[in-house]
Coordinates of C-alpha atoms and ligand atoms in Angstrom, one line a residue:
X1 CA 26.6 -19.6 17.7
X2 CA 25.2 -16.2 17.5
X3 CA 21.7 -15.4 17.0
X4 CA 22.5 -12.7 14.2
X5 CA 23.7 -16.2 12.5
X6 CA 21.0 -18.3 13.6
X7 CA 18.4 -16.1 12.0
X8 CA 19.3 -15.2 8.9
X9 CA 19.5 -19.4 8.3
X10 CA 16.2 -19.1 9.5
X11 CA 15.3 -15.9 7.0
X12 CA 17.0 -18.0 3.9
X13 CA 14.3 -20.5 3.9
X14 CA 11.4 -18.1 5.0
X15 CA 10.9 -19.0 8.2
X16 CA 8.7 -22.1 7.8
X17 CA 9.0 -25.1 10.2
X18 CA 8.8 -27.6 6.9
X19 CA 12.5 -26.4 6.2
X20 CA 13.3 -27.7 10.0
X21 CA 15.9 -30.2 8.5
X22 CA 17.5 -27.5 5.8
X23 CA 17.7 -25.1 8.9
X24 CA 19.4 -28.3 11.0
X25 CA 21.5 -29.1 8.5
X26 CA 22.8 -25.6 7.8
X27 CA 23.9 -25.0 11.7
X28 CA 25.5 -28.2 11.5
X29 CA 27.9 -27.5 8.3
X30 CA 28.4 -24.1 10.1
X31 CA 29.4 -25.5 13.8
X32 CA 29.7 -29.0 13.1
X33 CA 27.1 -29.8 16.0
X34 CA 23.7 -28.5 16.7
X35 CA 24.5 -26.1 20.0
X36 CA 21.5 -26.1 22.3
X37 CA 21.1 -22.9 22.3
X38 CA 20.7 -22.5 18.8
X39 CA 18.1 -25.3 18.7
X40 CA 16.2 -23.4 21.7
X41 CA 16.5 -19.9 19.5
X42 CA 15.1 -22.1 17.0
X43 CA 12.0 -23.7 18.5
X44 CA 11.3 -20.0 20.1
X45 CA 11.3 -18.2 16.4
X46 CA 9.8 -21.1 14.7
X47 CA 6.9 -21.7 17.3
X48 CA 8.3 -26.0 17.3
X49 CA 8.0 -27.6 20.3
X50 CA 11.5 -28.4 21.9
X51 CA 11.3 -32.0 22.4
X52 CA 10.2 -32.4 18.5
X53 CA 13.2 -30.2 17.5
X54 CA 15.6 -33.0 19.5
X55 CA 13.7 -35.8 18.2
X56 CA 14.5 -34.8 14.8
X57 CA 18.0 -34.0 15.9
X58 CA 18.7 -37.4 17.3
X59 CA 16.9 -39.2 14.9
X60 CA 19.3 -38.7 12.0
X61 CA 22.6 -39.8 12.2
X62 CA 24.2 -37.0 10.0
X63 CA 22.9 -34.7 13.5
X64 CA 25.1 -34.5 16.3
X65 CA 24.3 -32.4 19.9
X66 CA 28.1 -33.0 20.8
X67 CA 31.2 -30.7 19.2
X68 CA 32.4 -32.5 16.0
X69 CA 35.8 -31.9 14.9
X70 CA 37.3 -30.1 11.9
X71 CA 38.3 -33.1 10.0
X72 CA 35.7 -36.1 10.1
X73 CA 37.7 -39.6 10.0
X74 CA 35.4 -42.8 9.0
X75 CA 36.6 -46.1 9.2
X76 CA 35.0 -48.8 7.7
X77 CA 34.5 -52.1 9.3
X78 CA 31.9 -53.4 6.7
X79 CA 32.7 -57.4 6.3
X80 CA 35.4 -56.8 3.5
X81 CA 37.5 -54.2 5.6
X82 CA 37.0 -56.4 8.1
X83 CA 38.8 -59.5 7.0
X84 CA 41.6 -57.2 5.9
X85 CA 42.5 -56.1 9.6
X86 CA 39.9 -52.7 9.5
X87 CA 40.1 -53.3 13.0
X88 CA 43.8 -52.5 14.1
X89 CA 43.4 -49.2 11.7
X90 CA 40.8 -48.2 14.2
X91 CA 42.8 -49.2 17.4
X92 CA 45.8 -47.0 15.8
X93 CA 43.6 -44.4 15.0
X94 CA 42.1 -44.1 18.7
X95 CA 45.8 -44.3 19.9
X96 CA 47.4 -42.1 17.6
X97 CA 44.6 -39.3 18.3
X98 CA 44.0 -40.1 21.6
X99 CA 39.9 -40.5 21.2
X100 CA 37.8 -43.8 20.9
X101 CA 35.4 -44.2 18.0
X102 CA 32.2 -41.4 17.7
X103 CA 34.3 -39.1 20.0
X104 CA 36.0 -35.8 19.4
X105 CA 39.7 -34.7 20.1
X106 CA 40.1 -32.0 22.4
X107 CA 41.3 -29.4 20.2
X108 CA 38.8 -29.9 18.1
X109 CA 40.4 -31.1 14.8
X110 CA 39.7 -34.4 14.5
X111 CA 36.5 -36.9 14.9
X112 CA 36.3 -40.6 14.7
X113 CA 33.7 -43.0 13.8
X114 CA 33.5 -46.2 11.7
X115 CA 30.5 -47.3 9.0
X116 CA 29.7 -50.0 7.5
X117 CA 30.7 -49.9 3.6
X118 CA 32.3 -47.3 1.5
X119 CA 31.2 -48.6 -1.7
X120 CA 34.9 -49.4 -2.6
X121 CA 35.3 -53.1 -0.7
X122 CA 38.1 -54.2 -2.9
X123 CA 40.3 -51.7 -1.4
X124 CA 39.9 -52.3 2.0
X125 CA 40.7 -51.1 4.7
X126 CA 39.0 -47.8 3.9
X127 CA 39.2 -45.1 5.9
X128 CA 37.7 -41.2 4.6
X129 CA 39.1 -38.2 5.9
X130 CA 37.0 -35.3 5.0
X131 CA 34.8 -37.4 2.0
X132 CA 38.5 -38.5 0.5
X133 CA 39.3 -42.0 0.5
X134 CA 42.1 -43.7 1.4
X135 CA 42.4 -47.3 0.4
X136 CA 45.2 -50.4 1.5
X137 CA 44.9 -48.4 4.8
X138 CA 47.4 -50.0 7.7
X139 CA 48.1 -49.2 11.3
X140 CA 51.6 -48.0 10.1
X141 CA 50.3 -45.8 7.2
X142 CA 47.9 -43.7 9.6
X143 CA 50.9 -41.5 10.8
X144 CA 51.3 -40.7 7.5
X145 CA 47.8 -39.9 6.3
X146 CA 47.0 -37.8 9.3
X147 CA 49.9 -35.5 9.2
X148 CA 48.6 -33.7 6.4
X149 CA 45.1 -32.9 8.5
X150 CA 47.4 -32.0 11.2
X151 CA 49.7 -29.4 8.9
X152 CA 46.3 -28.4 7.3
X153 CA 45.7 -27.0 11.2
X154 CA 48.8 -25.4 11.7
X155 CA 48.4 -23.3 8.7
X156 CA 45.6 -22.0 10.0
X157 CA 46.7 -21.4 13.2
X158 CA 49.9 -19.2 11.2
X159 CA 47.3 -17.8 8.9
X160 CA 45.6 -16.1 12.3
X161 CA 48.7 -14.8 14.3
Ligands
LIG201 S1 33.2 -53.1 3.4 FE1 34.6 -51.5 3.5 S2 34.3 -50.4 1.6 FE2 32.8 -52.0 1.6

């Protein structure tokens, strides 16, 4: 991330180390992981100790130090999705993208993680791609549901040659 972009996150909230999780939360949205660098650049300009900027980091679970992919998948194996087999959606999902849960493809364009309750139960399994939910999910209907993530990629890709 470059420094240029660092700072003026830092300006937008006037530089004050109360707006540490704002400032976290902005470089997150913008890389989808909190680079090191930028959290050194951070500590540096904002005069916060290093080890307190990574406590906060790891502390919250919307953080991450790793690359996060484009698209954010979220399973959930809450008790009601669960009973209703949210289980083999996951084991498609890690073989279909290649990744185990809380890991990251290697292009980039997909993460995958599980949590514990959607809020929608009845229509387990759930899984949200991107904050949309998709409901009745099956191992055979993850193909399906994915592809349009994957063609969402390839337009960009086209859109930059
Ligand atoms: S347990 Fe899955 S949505 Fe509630």
């Amino acid at each position: 991330m470059e420094v240029s972009k660092i700072d003026g996150i830092i300006r937008q909230y006037g530089a004050r180390e109360s707006a540490i999780l704002a400032i976290l939360q902005d470089i997150q949205a913008e890389e989808k992981y909190l680079p090191r660098e930028a959290l050194e650049h951070l500590g540096e300009t904002l005069h916060i100790p290093i080890n307190k900027i990574y406590r906060i980091a790891t502390f919250y679970r919307a953080f991450s130090l790793t690359p996060r992919g484009r698209h954010e998948i979220h399973v959930c194996v809450g008790t009601a999705c669960h009973v209703r087999g949210a289980q083999r959606v996951v084991d498609q999902l890690s073989t279909e993208l290649g990744v185990r849960p809380e890991e990251t493809t290697s292009d980039r364009n997909f993460s995958l993680g599980t949590v514990n309750c959607l809020g929608v139960c009845a229509s387990g399994p759930v899984v949200a791609i991107d904050g949309e939910y998709f409901g009745k999910m099956s191992p055979v209907k993850i193909e399906g549901t994915l592809k349009k993530f994957r063609s969402d990629k390839k337009e960009e890709l086209n859109g930059k040659n």
